[in-house]
Short mmCIF file of C-alpha atoms in Angstrom, two decimals:
data_model
loop_
_atom_site.label_atom_id
_atom_site.label_comp_id
_atom_site.label_asym_id
_atom_site.label_seq_id
_atom_site.Cartn_x
_atom_site.Cartn_y
_atom_site.Cartn_z
CA MET A 1 18.51 -15.53 -2.01
CA ILE A 2 18.05 -19.19 -1.26
CA LEU A 3 14.86 -21.10 -2.01
CA LEU A 4 11.97 -20.25 0.23
CA TYR A 5 10.70 -23.79 0.43
CA LEU A 6 12.57 -26.54 -1.37
CA GLU A 7 10.22 -29.34 -0.50
CA ALA A 8 8.26 -28.70 -3.59
CA GLY A 9 8.14 -31.47 -6.05
CA VAL A 10 5.97 -30.88 -3.54
CA SER A 11 3.37 -30.05 -5.92
CA ASP A 12 0.92 -32.21 -3.98
CA ALA A 13 -0.42 -31.80 -0.49
CA HIS A 14 -3.62 -31.90 1.48
CA HIS A 15 -4.96 -31.15 4.91
CA ILE A 16 -4.88 -33.83 7.56
CA HIS A 17 -8.17 -33.73 9.41
CA THR A 18 -9.00 -35.06 12.88
CA LYS A 19 -11.72 -37.67 13.25
CA ALA A 20 -14.07 -34.90 14.24
CA SER A 21 -15.42 -32.60 11.58
CA ARG A 22 -14.05 -29.08 11.33
CA SER A 23 -17.16 -27.64 12.99
CA GLU A 24 -16.95 -30.22 15.79
CA LEU A 25 -13.29 -29.42 16.33
CA ALA A 26 -14.03 -25.69 16.50
CA ALA A 27 -16.81 -26.34 19.00
CA ALA A 28 -14.50 -28.48 21.13
CA VAL A 29 -11.85 -25.81 21.07
CA GLU A 30 -14.41 -23.20 22.10
CA MET A 31 -15.53 -25.35 25.06
CA VAL A 32 -12.04 -25.67 26.51
CA ALA A 33 -10.62 -22.33 25.38
CA SER A 34 -11.40 -20.86 28.79
CA ARG A 35 -8.88 -23.28 30.23
CA VAL A 36 -6.12 -22.00 27.98
CA LYS A 37 -4.76 -18.83 29.56
CA LYS A 38 -3.01 -17.79 26.38
CA LEU A 39 -1.45 -19.00 23.17
CA ARG A 40 2.09 -17.63 22.83
CA VAL A 41 3.25 -17.65 19.22
CA LEU A 42 6.87 -16.84 18.30
CA LEU A 43 7.43 -15.58 14.72
CA ILE A 44 10.97 -15.60 13.25
CA PRO A 45 11.39 -13.87 9.86
CA PHE A 46 14.39 -13.76 7.53
CA PHE A 47 16.64 -10.66 7.46
CA ALA A 48 14.85 -8.62 4.80
CA THR A 49 12.14 -5.98 5.10
CA SER A 50 10.09 -7.91 2.51
CA HIS A 51 9.95 -10.79 5.03
CA ILE A 52 9.81 -8.88 8.32
CA GLU A 53 6.78 -6.79 7.35
CA PRO A 54 4.54 -9.73 6.28
CA TYR A 55 5.51 -11.55 9.48
CA THR A 56 4.49 -8.49 11.47
CA GLU A 57 1.22 -8.29 9.54
CA LEU A 58 0.61 -11.96 10.31
CA ALA A 59 1.30 -11.34 13.99
CA ILE A 60 -1.29 -8.54 14.02
CA ARG A 61 -3.85 -10.74 12.29
CA LEU A 62 -3.17 -13.67 14.63
CA ALA A 63 -3.68 -11.45 17.67
CA GLY A 64 -7.13 -10.43 16.46
CA ALA A 65 -8.29 -13.56 14.64
CA ARG A 66 -10.08 -15.10 17.61
CA PRO A 67 -11.15 -12.38 20.09
CA ASP A 68 -12.11 -15.05 22.64
CA TYR A 69 -8.55 -16.41 22.71
CA ALA A 70 -5.57 -14.69 24.32
CA VAL A 71 -3.20 -15.04 21.38
CA GLU A 72 0.11 -13.33 22.20
CA PRO A 73 2.41 -13.05 19.17
CA THR A 74 6.10 -12.15 19.55
CA ILE A 75 8.28 -11.11 16.60
CA ALA A 76 11.91 -12.23 16.94
CA VAL A 77 14.43 -10.08 15.03
CA THR A 78 18.01 -8.90 15.38
CA PRO A 79 18.55 -5.45 16.95
CA ALA A 80 19.06 -3.53 13.69
CA ASN A 81 15.74 -4.85 12.36
CA VAL A 82 13.64 -3.77 15.35
CA PRO A 83 12.79 -0.34 13.81
CA ILE A 84 11.14 -2.08 10.84
CA VAL A 85 8.74 -3.88 13.15
CA GLN A 86 8.16 -0.82 15.32
CA SER A 87 7.46 1.41 12.32
CA LEU A 88 4.85 -0.97 10.92
CA LEU A 89 3.19 -1.43 14.29
CA GLU A 90 2.97 2.35 14.67
CA ARG A 91 1.41 2.73 11.23
CA ARG A 92 -1.14 0.05 12.13
CA GLY A 93 -1.85 1.56 15.56
CA GLN A 94 -0.66 -1.65 17.21
CA GLN A 95 2.09 -0.33 19.49
CA GLY A 96 2.24 -2.43 22.61
CA CYS A 97 -0.06 -5.10 21.16
CA ILE A 98 2.72 -7.20 19.64
CA LYS A 99 5.86 -8.10 21.57
CA ILE A 100 9.35 -7.83 20.04
CA ALA A 101 12.20 -10.11 21.11
CA THR A 102 15.80 -9.76 19.92
CA TYR A 103 18.73 -12.05 19.37
CA PRO A 104 22.23 -11.13 18.13
CA PHE A 105 23.22 -11.18 14.49
CA PRO A 106 26.56 -12.99 14.15
CA ALA A 107 29.77 -11.25 13.24
CA VAL A 108 30.26 -11.87 9.53
CA GLU A 109 33.49 -11.08 7.73
CA GLY A 110 32.93 -8.27 5.23
CA LEU A 111 29.76 -6.93 6.90
CA PRO A 112 30.01 -3.78 9.01
CA ALA A 113 28.56 -3.99 12.50
CA GLY A 114 24.84 -3.21 12.48
CA VAL A 115 24.27 -4.32 8.87
CA GLU A 116 21.69 -7.06 9.38
CA ASN A 117 19.23 -6.59 6.50
CA LEU A 118 19.47 -7.29 2.77
CA GLY A 119 18.13 -3.80 2.09
CA LYS A 120 21.04 -2.19 3.94
CA VAL A 121 23.90 -4.06 2.33
CA ALA A 122 25.83 -3.28 -0.84
CA ALA A 123 24.76 -5.43 -3.79
CA ALA A 124 28.16 -7.14 -3.91
CA ASP A 125 27.86 -8.21 -0.27
CA ALA A 126 24.25 -9.39 -0.19
CA TRP A 127 25.41 -13.00 -0.35
CA ARG A 128 27.00 -12.57 3.07
CA ILE A 129 23.58 -12.01 4.65
CA ASP A 130 22.21 -15.09 2.88
CA ALA A 131 25.18 -17.22 3.87
CA ALA A 132 24.88 -16.20 7.52
CA ALA A 133 21.11 -16.77 7.52
CA ILE A 134 21.36 -20.42 6.47
CA SER A 135 24.47 -21.24 8.52
CA ASP A 136 23.75 -23.75 11.24
CA ALA A 137 27.01 -22.79 12.97
CA LEU A 138 26.51 -19.01 12.79
CA MET A 139 22.79 -18.56 13.21
CA ARG A 140 21.31 -21.53 15.03
CA PRO A 141 22.88 -21.01 18.50
CA ALA A 142 21.45 -17.50 18.97
CA GLN A 143 18.04 -18.43 17.57
CA GLU A 144 17.85 -21.60 19.63
CA ALA A 145 18.77 -19.76 22.83
CA LEU A 146 16.01 -17.23 22.13
CA VAL A 147 13.40 -19.90 21.38
CA ARG A 148 14.21 -21.82 24.53
CA ALA A 149 14.10 -18.64 26.60
CA GLN A 150 10.73 -17.68 25.11
CA SER A 151 9.33 -21.23 25.46
CA PRO A 152 6.43 -20.53 23.06
CA ASP A 153 3.32 -22.62 22.55
CA ALA A 154 3.81 -22.47 18.78
CA MET A 155 6.37 -21.22 16.28
CA VAL A 156 6.07 -19.57 12.86
CA ALA A 157 9.42 -19.47 11.09
CA ASP A 158 10.91 -18.59 7.74
CA PRO A 159 11.78 -21.68 5.68
CA HIS A 160 15.35 -20.32 5.42
CA PHE A 161 15.90 -21.48 8.99
CA SER A 162 15.76 -25.26 8.47
CA TRP A 163 16.99 -26.05 12.00
CA GLN A 164 13.85 -24.59 13.54
CA ALA A 165 12.13 -27.92 12.86
CA GLY A 166 14.58 -29.66 15.18
CA ILE A 167 14.20 -26.98 17.86
CA ALA A 168 10.40 -27.18 17.70
CA ALA A 169 10.52 -30.97 17.91
CA ASP A 170 12.80 -30.83 20.95
CA LEU A 171 10.39 -28.44 22.67
CA GLY A 172 7.35 -30.41 21.56
CA VAL A 173 5.64 -27.39 19.96
CA PRO A 174 4.11 -27.07 16.48
CA LEU A 175 6.13 -25.27 13.79
CA VAL A 176 4.38 -23.53 10.90
CA SER A 177 6.48 -22.42 7.94
CA PHE A 178 5.31 -19.09 6.59
CA SER A 179 6.21 -18.25 3.00
CA VAL A 180 6.20 -14.62 1.86
CA VAL A 181 6.34 -15.83 -1.75
CA GLY A 182 3.16 -16.85 -3.55
CA ALA A 183 2.06 -20.43 -4.15
CA PHE A 184 2.88 -20.31 -7.89
CA SER A 185 6.45 -19.05 -7.53
CA GLY A 186 7.19 -21.33 -4.60
CA LEU A 187 6.02 -24.39 -6.51
CA VAL A 188 7.97 -23.42 -9.64
CA MET A 189 11.17 -23.05 -7.63
CA GLY A 190 10.55 -26.19 -5.62
CA ASN A 191 9.88 -28.34 -8.69
CA LEU A 192 12.91 -26.97 -10.48
CA MET A 193 15.08 -27.62 -7.44
CA ALA A 194 13.82 -31.16 -6.97
CA TYR A 195 13.40 -32.33 -10.56
CA GLY A 196 14.76 -29.68 -12.95
CA ALA A 197 17.55 -30.17 -15.42
CA VAL A 198 19.26 -28.05 -18.05
CA GLU A 199 20.90 -29.82 -20.95
CA GLU A 200 24.27 -28.55 -22.09
CA GLY A 201 23.86 -25.58 -24.41
CA GLU A 202 20.25 -24.89 -23.44
CA ASP A 203 19.43 -21.33 -22.44
CA ALA A 204 16.02 -22.07 -20.86
CA VAL A 205 14.45 -24.67 -18.60
CA THR A 206 10.98 -26.21 -18.55
CA VAL A 207 9.28 -26.46 -15.15
CA PRO A 208 8.79 -30.20 -14.52
CA ARG A 209 5.66 -31.84 -13.12
CA PHE A 210 3.57 -28.74 -13.76
CA PRO A 211 0.16 -28.53 -15.43
CA LEU A 212 -0.17 -27.33 -19.01
CA PRO A 213 0.47 -24.92 -20.61
CA GLU A 214 4.19 -25.57 -20.33
CA ILE A 215 6.21 -22.98 -18.44
CA ARG A 216 9.67 -22.34 -19.81
CA ILE A 217 12.06 -19.88 -18.14
CA PRO A 218 15.39 -18.49 -19.42
CA VAL A 219 18.28 -19.59 -17.22
CA THR A 220 19.33 -15.94 -16.80
CA GLU A 221 15.95 -15.23 -15.16
CA LEU A 222 16.29 -17.90 -12.48
CA PRO A 223 17.25 -17.04 -8.88
CA GLU A 224 20.96 -17.43 -8.27
CA PHE A 225 20.72 -20.58 -6.18
CA LEU A 226 18.61 -22.29 -8.86
CA ARG A 227 20.85 -21.19 -11.69
CA THR A 228 23.86 -22.59 -9.86
CA HIS A 229 22.06 -25.77 -8.87
CA LEU A 230 20.81 -26.59 -12.35
CA LEU A 231 24.07 -25.77 -14.11
CA GLU A 232 26.46 -27.35 -11.62
CA ARG A 233 24.66 -30.34 -10.17
CA ASP A 234 27.00 -32.73 -12.06
CA GLY A 235 24.57 -35.60 -12.20
CA LYS A 236 23.83 -35.66 -8.46
CA ASP A 237 20.52 -36.99 -7.20
CA VAL A 238 18.46 -33.81 -7.46
CA ASP A 239 15.69 -35.26 -5.29
CA SER A 240 18.00 -35.19 -2.27
CA ILE A 241 19.92 -31.94 -2.76
CA GLY A 242 19.27 -29.18 -0.26
CA LYS A 243 15.69 -30.15 0.60
CA VAL A 244 14.02 -28.44 3.53
CA SER A 245 11.34 -30.81 4.72
CA VAL A 246 8.56 -28.30 5.19
CA GLY A 247 6.20 -31.23 4.74
CA GLN A 248 7.27 -32.60 8.13
CA ASN A 249 6.23 -29.42 9.92
CA PHE A 250 2.84 -28.77 11.50
CA GLY A 251 1.80 -26.83 8.42
CA LEU A 252 2.58 -24.27 5.73
CA ALA A 253 1.08 -20.78 5.63
CA ILE A 254 1.33 -18.59 2.53
CA ASN A 255 0.59 -14.89 2.11
CA THR A 256 -1.87 -15.44 -0.70
CA ALA A 257 -5.55 -16.12 -1.28
CA SER A 258 -7.06 -19.15 -2.96
CA HIS A 259 -8.84 -17.06 -5.60
CA LEU A 260 -5.55 -15.46 -6.71
CA GLU A 261 -3.70 -18.72 -7.35
CA GLN A 262 -6.46 -21.30 -7.18
CA GLN A 263 -4.87 -24.02 -9.29
CA TYR A 264 -1.56 -23.69 -7.46
CA CYS A 265 -3.11 -23.54 -4.01
CA GLU A 266 -4.92 -26.75 -4.91
CA MET A 267 -1.56 -28.32 -5.77
CA HIS A 268 -0.61 -27.77 -2.15
CA THR A 269 -3.80 -29.35 -0.83
CA SER A 270 -4.37 -32.32 -3.13
CA GLY A 271 -1.74 -34.93 -2.29
CA GLY A 272 -0.43 -35.44 1.20
CA GLN A 273 3.14 -34.14 1.51
CA ILE A 274 2.09 -31.08 3.54
CA LYS A 275 0.04 -31.76 6.66
CA ARG A 276 -1.89 -28.50 6.70
CA ALA A 277 -1.98 -25.50 4.36
CA TYR A 278 -3.25 -22.03 5.24
CA PHE A 279 -3.76 -19.29 2.63
CA VAL A 280 -4.05 -16.17 4.77
CA GLY A 281 -3.52 -13.15 2.51
CA PRO A 282 -3.31 -10.52 1.24
CA LEU A 283 -2.25 -9.66 4.81
CA SER A 284 -1.70 -5.97 4.14
CA LEU A 285 -5.13 -5.47 2.58
CA GLY A 286 -6.83 -2.39 3.95
CA ALA A 287 -4.22 -1.87 6.65
CA GLU A 288 -3.14 1.65 5.75
CA ALA A 289 -4.33 2.26 2.22
CA VAL A 290 -6.33 5.32 1.35
CA ALA A 291 -9.78 4.21 0.32
CA PRO A 292 -10.12 4.01 -3.47
CA GLY A 293 -11.43 7.30 -4.78
CA GLY A 294 -10.19 9.24 -1.78
CA GLY A 295 -7.27 11.51 -1.10
CA GLY A 296 -4.88 11.55 1.79
CA GLY A 297 -6.27 14.48 3.78
CA GLU A 298 -5.11 18.04 4.05
CA THR A 299 -3.03 18.12 7.23
CA GLN A 300 -1.81 14.66 8.26
CA ALA A 301 -0.98 13.17 4.87
CA PRO A 302 2.67 12.90 3.71
CA PRO A 303 3.82 15.36 1.02
CA CYS A 304 3.59 12.72 -1.72
CA ILE A 305 -0.09 12.08 -0.89
CA ARG A 306 -0.85 15.80 -0.86
CA TRP A 307 0.90 16.01 -4.25
CA LEU A 308 -1.29 13.19 -5.55
CA ASP A 309 -4.36 15.01 -4.23
CA SER A 310 -3.65 17.75 -6.79
CA LYS A 311 -3.65 15.35 -9.77
CA PRO A 312 -6.58 14.12 -11.89
CA ASP A 313 -7.92 10.59 -11.45
CA ARG A 314 -5.75 7.81 -12.92
CA SER A 315 -3.27 10.28 -14.36
CA VAL A 316 -0.12 9.30 -12.44
CA VAL A 317 2.19 6.35 -13.02
CA TYR A 318 3.88 5.10 -9.86
CA LEU A 319 7.31 3.45 -10.07
CA CYS A 320 9.02 1.51 -7.28
CA PHE A 321 11.49 -1.37 -7.56
CA GLY A 322 11.54 -2.46 -3.92
CA SER A 323 14.07 -2.34 -1.12
CA LEU A 324 16.54 -4.91 -2.43
CA THR A 325 17.14 -4.23 -6.10
CA HIS A 326 20.08 -2.42 -7.64
CA VAL A 327 19.58 -0.37 -10.80
CA SER A 328 22.59 1.00 -12.65
CA ASP A 329 23.08 4.76 -12.95
CA ALA A 330 22.87 4.41 -16.73
CA GLN A 331 19.45 2.73 -16.50
CA LEU A 332 18.20 5.30 -13.99
CA ASP A 333 19.23 8.04 -16.44
CA GLU A 334 17.25 6.37 -19.23
CA LEU A 335 14.24 5.96 -16.95
CA ALA A 336 14.37 9.62 -15.99
CA LEU A 337 14.58 10.77 -19.60
CA GLY A 338 11.89 8.33 -20.68
CA LEU A 339 9.48 9.51 -18.01
CA GLU A 340 10.15 13.08 -19.08
CA ALA A 341 9.48 12.24 -22.73
CA SER A 342 6.27 10.35 -21.92
CA GLY A 343 4.48 13.54 -20.91
CA LYS A 344 2.74 11.61 -18.10
CA ALA A 345 2.71 12.56 -14.44
CA PHE A 346 4.80 10.21 -12.32
CA LEU A 347 5.71 9.43 -8.72
CA TRP A 348 9.04 7.56 -8.66
CA VAL A 349 10.79 5.94 -5.69
CA VAL A 350 14.57 5.54 -5.99
CA ARG A 351 16.47 3.85 -3.18
CA ALA A 352 18.65 6.29 -1.29
CA ALA A 353 21.37 3.63 -1.42
CA GLU A 354 21.61 4.12 -5.17
CA GLN A 355 23.19 7.56 -4.58
CA TRP A 356 22.06 8.57 -8.08
CA ARG A 357 21.47 12.10 -9.28
CA PRO A 358 19.10 12.96 -12.17
CA PRO A 359 20.50 14.32 -15.45
CA ALA A 360 21.33 18.04 -15.46
CA GLY A 361 18.23 20.21 -15.75
CA TRP A 362 15.84 17.25 -15.52
CA ALA A 363 14.11 18.36 -12.31
CA GLU A 364 13.48 21.81 -13.74
CA ARG A 365 12.07 20.39 -16.96
CA VAL A 366 9.60 17.97 -15.36
CA GLN A 367 8.72 20.48 -12.60
CA ASP A 368 5.47 19.57 -10.84
CA ARG A 369 4.63 16.83 -13.35
CA GLY A 370 6.92 14.43 -11.51
CA MET A 371 7.90 13.69 -7.92
CA LEU A 372 11.07 11.79 -6.96
CA LEU A 373 11.23 10.07 -3.56
CA THR A 374 14.43 8.73 -2.02
CA ALA A 375 13.03 8.02 1.46
CA TRP A 376 10.38 5.57 2.66
CA ALA A 377 7.14 5.80 0.68
CA PRO A 378 3.65 4.91 2.02
CA GLN A 379 3.11 2.47 -0.82
CA THR A 380 -0.31 1.09 0.06
CA ALA A 381 -1.64 4.63 0.44
CA ILE A 382 -0.08 5.61 -2.89
CA LEU A 383 -1.46 2.59 -4.74
CA GLY A 384 -4.92 3.18 -3.30
CA HIS A 385 -5.00 6.85 -4.28
CA ARG A 386 -7.51 7.80 -6.97
CA ALA A 387 -4.83 9.71 -8.95
CA VAL A 388 -2.63 6.65 -9.58
CA GLY A 389 -3.40 4.90 -12.84
CA ALA A 390 -0.63 2.32 -13.16
CA PHE A 391 2.19 0.75 -11.17
CA VAL A 392 5.64 -0.08 -12.58
CA THR A 393 6.78 -2.86 -10.27
CA HIS A 394 9.69 -5.26 -9.80
CA CYS A 395 7.17 -8.04 -9.07
CA GLY A 396 8.10 -8.51 -5.44
CA TRP A 397 5.24 -10.53 -3.98
CA ASN A 398 4.32 -7.91 -1.38
CA SER A 399 4.05 -5.25 -4.09
CA VAL A 400 1.97 -7.55 -6.29
CA LEU A 401 -0.47 -8.17 -3.44
CA GLU A 402 -0.68 -4.44 -2.71
CA ALA A 403 -1.44 -3.75 -6.38
CA VAL A 404 -4.14 -6.42 -6.32
CA ALA A 405 -5.65 -4.96 -3.15
CA ALA A 406 -5.77 -1.53 -4.81
CA GLY A 407 -7.27 -2.87 -8.05
CA LEU A 408 -4.37 -1.37 -10.00
CA PRO A 409 -2.91 -2.60 -13.33
CA VAL A 410 0.85 -3.08 -13.48
CA LEU A 411 3.79 -2.85 -15.85
CA THR A 412 6.31 -5.51 -14.83
CA TRP A 413 10.06 -4.97 -14.56
CA PRO A 414 11.46 -7.87 -12.49
CA MET A 415 14.98 -7.55 -11.11
CA VAL A 416 16.14 -10.34 -8.79
CA PHE A 417 15.27 -13.54 -6.91
CA GLU A 418 11.92 -15.09 -7.93
CA GLN A 419 10.52 -11.89 -9.46
CA PHE A 420 10.80 -13.09 -13.07
CA ILE A 421 8.75 -16.15 -12.10
CA THR A 422 6.12 -14.04 -10.33
CA GLU A 423 5.92 -11.88 -13.47
CA ARG A 424 4.47 -14.86 -15.33
CA LEU A 425 1.74 -15.23 -12.75
CA VAL A 426 0.91 -11.52 -12.94
CA THR A 427 0.81 -11.29 -16.74
CA GLU A 428 -0.27 -14.78 -17.85
CA VAL A 429 -2.43 -16.11 -15.00
CA MET A 430 -3.86 -13.14 -13.10
CA GLY A 431 -3.99 -11.03 -16.25
CA ILE A 432 -3.47 -7.70 -14.49
CA GLY A 433 -0.27 -6.57 -16.17
CA GLU A 434 2.07 -6.42 -19.15
CA ARG A 435 5.84 -6.63 -19.48
CA PHE A 436 7.54 -3.24 -19.43
CA TRP A 437 10.45 -4.40 -21.57
CA PRO A 438 9.30 -4.88 -25.16
CA GLU A 439 10.55 -8.01 -26.88
CA GLY A 440 14.13 -7.52 -27.97
CA ALA A 441 14.66 -4.42 -25.82
CA GLY A 442 17.60 -6.04 -24.07
CA ARG A 443 18.77 -8.97 -22.03
CA ARG A 444 16.95 -9.66 -18.78
CA SER A 445 18.76 -11.27 -15.86
CA THR A 446 18.68 -11.67 -12.09
CA ARG A 447 22.22 -10.24 -12.15
CA TYR A 448 21.96 -6.49 -12.57
CA GLU A 449 25.32 -6.30 -14.28
CA GLU A 450 23.94 -8.55 -17.04
CA HIS A 451 20.85 -6.42 -17.71
CA GLY A 452 20.39 -4.98 -21.14
CA LEU A 453 19.86 -1.23 -21.11
CA VAL A 454 16.26 -0.16 -21.85
CA PRO A 455 16.59 3.18 -23.67
CA ALA A 456 14.54 6.27 -22.88
CA GLU A 457 12.43 5.98 -26.01
CA ASP A 458 11.26 2.48 -25.01
CA VAL A 459 10.50 3.71 -21.50
CA ALA A 460 8.40 6.56 -22.90
CA ARG A 461 6.62 4.25 -25.34
CA ALA A 462 5.73 1.67 -22.66
CA VAL A 463 4.37 4.28 -20.25
CA THR A 464 2.33 6.25 -22.78
CA THR A 465 0.86 3.13 -24.41
CA PHE A 466 -0.16 1.59 -21.09
CA MET A 467 -1.58 4.84 -19.71
CA CYS A 468 -3.46 5.76 -22.88
CA PRO A 469 -7.25 5.96 -22.27
CA GLY A 470 -8.89 2.84 -23.63
CA GLY A 471 -5.50 1.14 -23.93
CA ALA A 472 -3.89 -1.87 -22.30
CA GLY A 473 -3.91 -0.34 -18.84
CA ASP A 474 -7.68 0.11 -18.86
CA ALA A 475 -8.18 -3.45 -20.06
CA LYS A 476 -6.01 -4.82 -17.25
CA ARG A 477 -7.65 -2.54 -14.69
CA GLN A 478 -10.99 -4.28 -15.02
CA ARG A 479 -9.46 -7.62 -14.08
CA ALA A 480 -7.45 -6.00 -11.27
CA MET A 481 -10.60 -4.47 -9.80
CA GLU A 482 -12.34 -7.85 -9.89
CA LEU A 483 -9.44 -9.41 -7.97
CA ALA A 484 -9.49 -6.51 -5.50
CA ALA A 485 -13.15 -7.14 -4.71
CA GLU A 486 -12.52 -10.87 -4.32
CA SER A 487 -9.52 -10.15 -2.08
CA ARG A 488 -11.53 -7.88 0.20
CA ALA A 489 -14.15 -10.63 0.47
CA ALA A 490 -11.45 -13.22 1.23
CA MET A 491 -10.03 -11.14 4.11
CA ALA A 492 -13.43 -10.12 5.50
CA GLU A 493 -15.00 -12.13 8.30
CA GLY A 494 -16.13 -15.43 6.85
CA GLY A 495 -13.98 -15.10 3.73
CA SER A 496 -11.56 -17.83 2.63
CA SER A 497 -8.41 -16.16 3.99
CA HIS A 498 -10.11 -15.17 7.24
CA ARG A 499 -11.35 -18.75 7.68
CA ASP A 500 -7.85 -20.12 7.11
CA LEU A 501 -6.40 -17.66 9.62
CA CYS A 502 -8.99 -18.70 12.21
CA ARG A 503 -8.37 -22.35 11.38
CA LEU A 504 -4.65 -21.80 11.97
CA VAL A 505 -5.35 -20.39 15.44
CA ASP A 506 -7.85 -23.19 16.17
CA ASP A 507 -5.36 -25.84 15.12
CA LEU A 508 -2.59 -24.35 17.26
CA VAL A 509 -4.92 -24.09 20.26
CA ALA A 510 -6.02 -27.70 19.71
CA ALA A 511 -2.35 -28.77 19.55
CA LYS A 512 -1.67 -27.01 22.84
CA LEU A 513 -4.68 -28.63 24.48
CA GLU A 514 -3.52 -32.03 23.26
CA ARG A 515 -0.02 -31.47 24.66
CA GLU A 516 -1.40 -30.34 27.99
CA GLN A 517 -3.95 -33.17 27.99
CA VAL A 518 -6.73 -30.87 29.10
CA PRO A 519 -9.72 -33.12 29.97
CA SER A 520 -12.80 -32.65 27.85
#
């Protein structure tokens, strides 16, 4: 996957304020809000569920941020991605509250018709989705036609779609880039893209222009586009390669909270390269999770929640590696045998696309101690269930935020994209997790075919050690619960994330009033 925002060198940015104070601006907006019939916001996510769902969550939050304003969000997706939006809106009870607009996905050689999402494509063909997504020739015409037909008052777009800045400028409407990757990982990738270098023979790279302690990352753990860029740049001016000038947009919103990544959020707001920054997450907090300490109910809950209801508190380890990752059959076999040997209860999600079958007799041996899911799992409800004691995660940012919201410690097993970078935030900065792979257990890489095989005995050892009462999991849980409380406060009315969300709406309303020259 390409870089989510390449402006970063980019380490520095701050808010541009009007001459009036923030309170004066809010008061002015309130006075003339009655003259604004509505604020129509068009949101355009990238073609992956891990992007579409946060954009939908943001749309829901925007619609309710300022009850006195008529904010009308519209999610723009291709036809095959509509069910993702609809499903989330149904789970949130927001059917009919958020509009959905569609535009055609281009015909791409090698992709079957109707395959328009990274989670639905074979691992070997995922690059075709990426290539189409960033193609000005393939993607821009359909998106531009949709934007012009919608004629929104404001746009929120994925940084993948660099041409949206030109479209927004032509229409004279503000464009906010919304990153579904955290501040830390985005800055690491941006600084590496802009200023990074790998000397010949080196197997790791140091993140440039970053605060101490030094962050050094193996080349094999870098996202594909960064690995290629650093190894094949051939002395080109790295400051000018592939930059997306997010800094020229109206602002940047990130699905994070200032308390989670304070130092790195401050790097966005301390210099001047980004006009406005909004930290509006965790967006999914409280949306569908079972309240901590509670079960899922007797009649309406899914089978997996009813199964969890039968388990003791903090006794189950939950494993899910996201919608995009590919795990080899050999590694899945070792995971299955390791979970069996651990003696711990487990709830394990395996992508149906893997088409893997457990070892002979495994299901009979684990019996009711384990549950295997190959369909959609209600992850926030699972993570918030009292019976779950730990989460084995691929370090996708959405999953990290959901673990934080649930106050749950994690074992990290990154797979692709920026997940190895996010792992460092989780284990070294947030302090809520430990690496699943012990040192020397095998090679780690963003290319699944390069992964070392983690044997069953190491799987069993990692799970039992982390889940042991009084062990590492309990130590990490305390910090996770502290972050959960701070996150709930951030998203509550008056909290930092809620204030930033309201400020985003206020700023977009003010921009509309300025364009329409509404008299004061």
